[in-house]
XYZ file of C-alpha atoms in Angstrom:
118
model
C 6.500 1.616 -80.530
C 7.650 0.486 -83.979
C 7.244 -3.017 -85.080
C 10.713 -3.303 -85.517
C 11.332 -2.443 -81.954
C 8.548 -4.885 -80.797
C 10.452 -7.761 -82.904
C 13.548 -6.950 -81.362
C 12.259 -7.650 -77.980
C 11.927 -4.044 -76.798
C 9.618 -2.917 -74.236
C 7.447 0.281 -73.986
C 9.433 3.072 -72.473
C 6.458 5.222 -71.557
C 7.216 7.450 -68.543
C 10.854 6.079 -68.347
C 12.976 7.638 -65.669
C 16.468 8.896 -66.129
C 19.139 10.251 -63.809
C 22.555 11.527 -63.885
C 22.870 12.198 -67.611
C 25.820 14.114 -68.886
C 26.654 14.777 -72.316
C 30.052 16.266 -73.980
C 31.792 17.146 -77.095
C 35.394 15.642 -76.784
C 37.427 18.406 -78.818
C 40.823 17.331 -77.159
C 43.397 16.829 -79.986
C 44.141 14.635 -81.861
C 41.310 14.392 -84.189
C 38.719 13.076 -84.836
C 36.429 14.524 -82.191
C 33.748 12.486 -80.405
C 30.397 13.294 -78.956
C 29.422 11.054 -75.580
C 26.364 10.907 -73.371
C 25.981 8.607 -70.455
C 23.462 8.205 -67.632
C 21.168 5.985 -66.033
C 17.464 4.384 -66.851
C 15.326 2.863 -64.305
C 14.209 -0.563 -65.800
C 11.715 -3.155 -64.387
C 14.317 -6.076 -64.117
C 18.240 -6.418 -64.472
C 17.545 -8.208 -68.050
C 16.340 -4.893 -69.721
C 19.049 -3.067 -71.647
C 18.441 0.582 -72.331
C 19.638 1.492 -75.786
C 19.961 5.028 -77.286
C 19.468 5.260 -81.162
C 19.715 8.437 -83.097
C 16.228 9.478 -84.295
C 15.426 9.513 -88.159
C 14.965 12.172 -89.278
C 16.729 14.580 -86.989
C 15.156 17.773 -86.296
C 15.803 21.144 -88.205
C 18.388 22.269 -85.695
C 21.786 20.685 -86.479
C 23.155 21.502 -83.028
C 20.611 19.494 -81.300
C 20.834 15.892 -81.325
C 17.440 13.823 -81.006
C 18.052 10.089 -79.544
C 15.271 7.503 -79.114
C 15.227 5.408 -75.885
C 14.692 1.763 -76.326
C 14.424 -0.847 -73.622
C 15.460 -4.182 -74.864
C 14.482 -7.235 -72.735
C 17.297 -9.984 -72.868
C 15.834 -13.582 -72.911
C 15.561 -15.663 -69.888
C 14.130 -15.442 -66.387
C 14.804 -12.213 -64.506
C 13.857 -11.130 -60.976
C 11.047 -8.601 -61.199
C 13.025 -5.872 -59.297
C 13.541 -2.283 -60.495
C 17.097 -1.277 -61.067
C 19.066 1.477 -62.568
C 20.938 0.410 -65.545
C 23.688 2.448 -67.447
C 23.085 3.939 -70.809
C 25.703 5.452 -73.118
C 25.829 6.594 -76.875
C 29.227 7.653 -78.438
C 29.363 9.293 -82.097
C 32.303 10.524 -84.239
C 31.446 14.303 -84.904
C 32.278 16.933 -87.524
C 30.837 19.893 -85.237
C 29.607 19.671 -81.858
C 26.103 19.607 -80.240
C 24.651 21.962 -77.916
C 21.561 19.952 -76.560
C 20.450 16.455 -76.646
C 16.693 15.494 -76.636
C 15.924 11.870 -75.429
C 12.655 10.713 -76.671
C 10.254 7.841 -75.855
C 7.586 6.705 -78.281
C 7.574 10.311 -79.481
C 7.585 12.133 -76.206
C 10.618 14.102 -75.011
C 11.574 12.497 -71.605
C 14.836 14.333 -70.877
C 16.704 17.600 -72.264
C 20.659 17.492 -71.452
C 22.928 20.629 -72.223
C 26.276 19.341 -73.762
C 29.613 20.667 -72.413
C 32.698 21.243 -74.564
C 35.998 19.356 -73.226
C 38.977 20.881 -75.064
């Protein structure tokens, strides 16, 4: 985990579990076109917010979007109960994606095929 993520209050996401991930290119008129991905991440308490951030640098294939998962703990006292929390990432696009790889600390934890909505 990067020093910036630690300073921001982010927790390690090693072996993070995801479910119901769905990604789509919204190509319906009018312009601009948008990319969206939604799903859920299993977190250690309700005060943890999952966050998807584009990896820097991206890979060599411009049709595959690489997103890093961060688990950011909000301040305060939270019950120690595992819960599924929603996660979402949206982006205005010029051309659509075909696949999304979600990474956690350098390891791929999920691959999602992207649907086109026209």
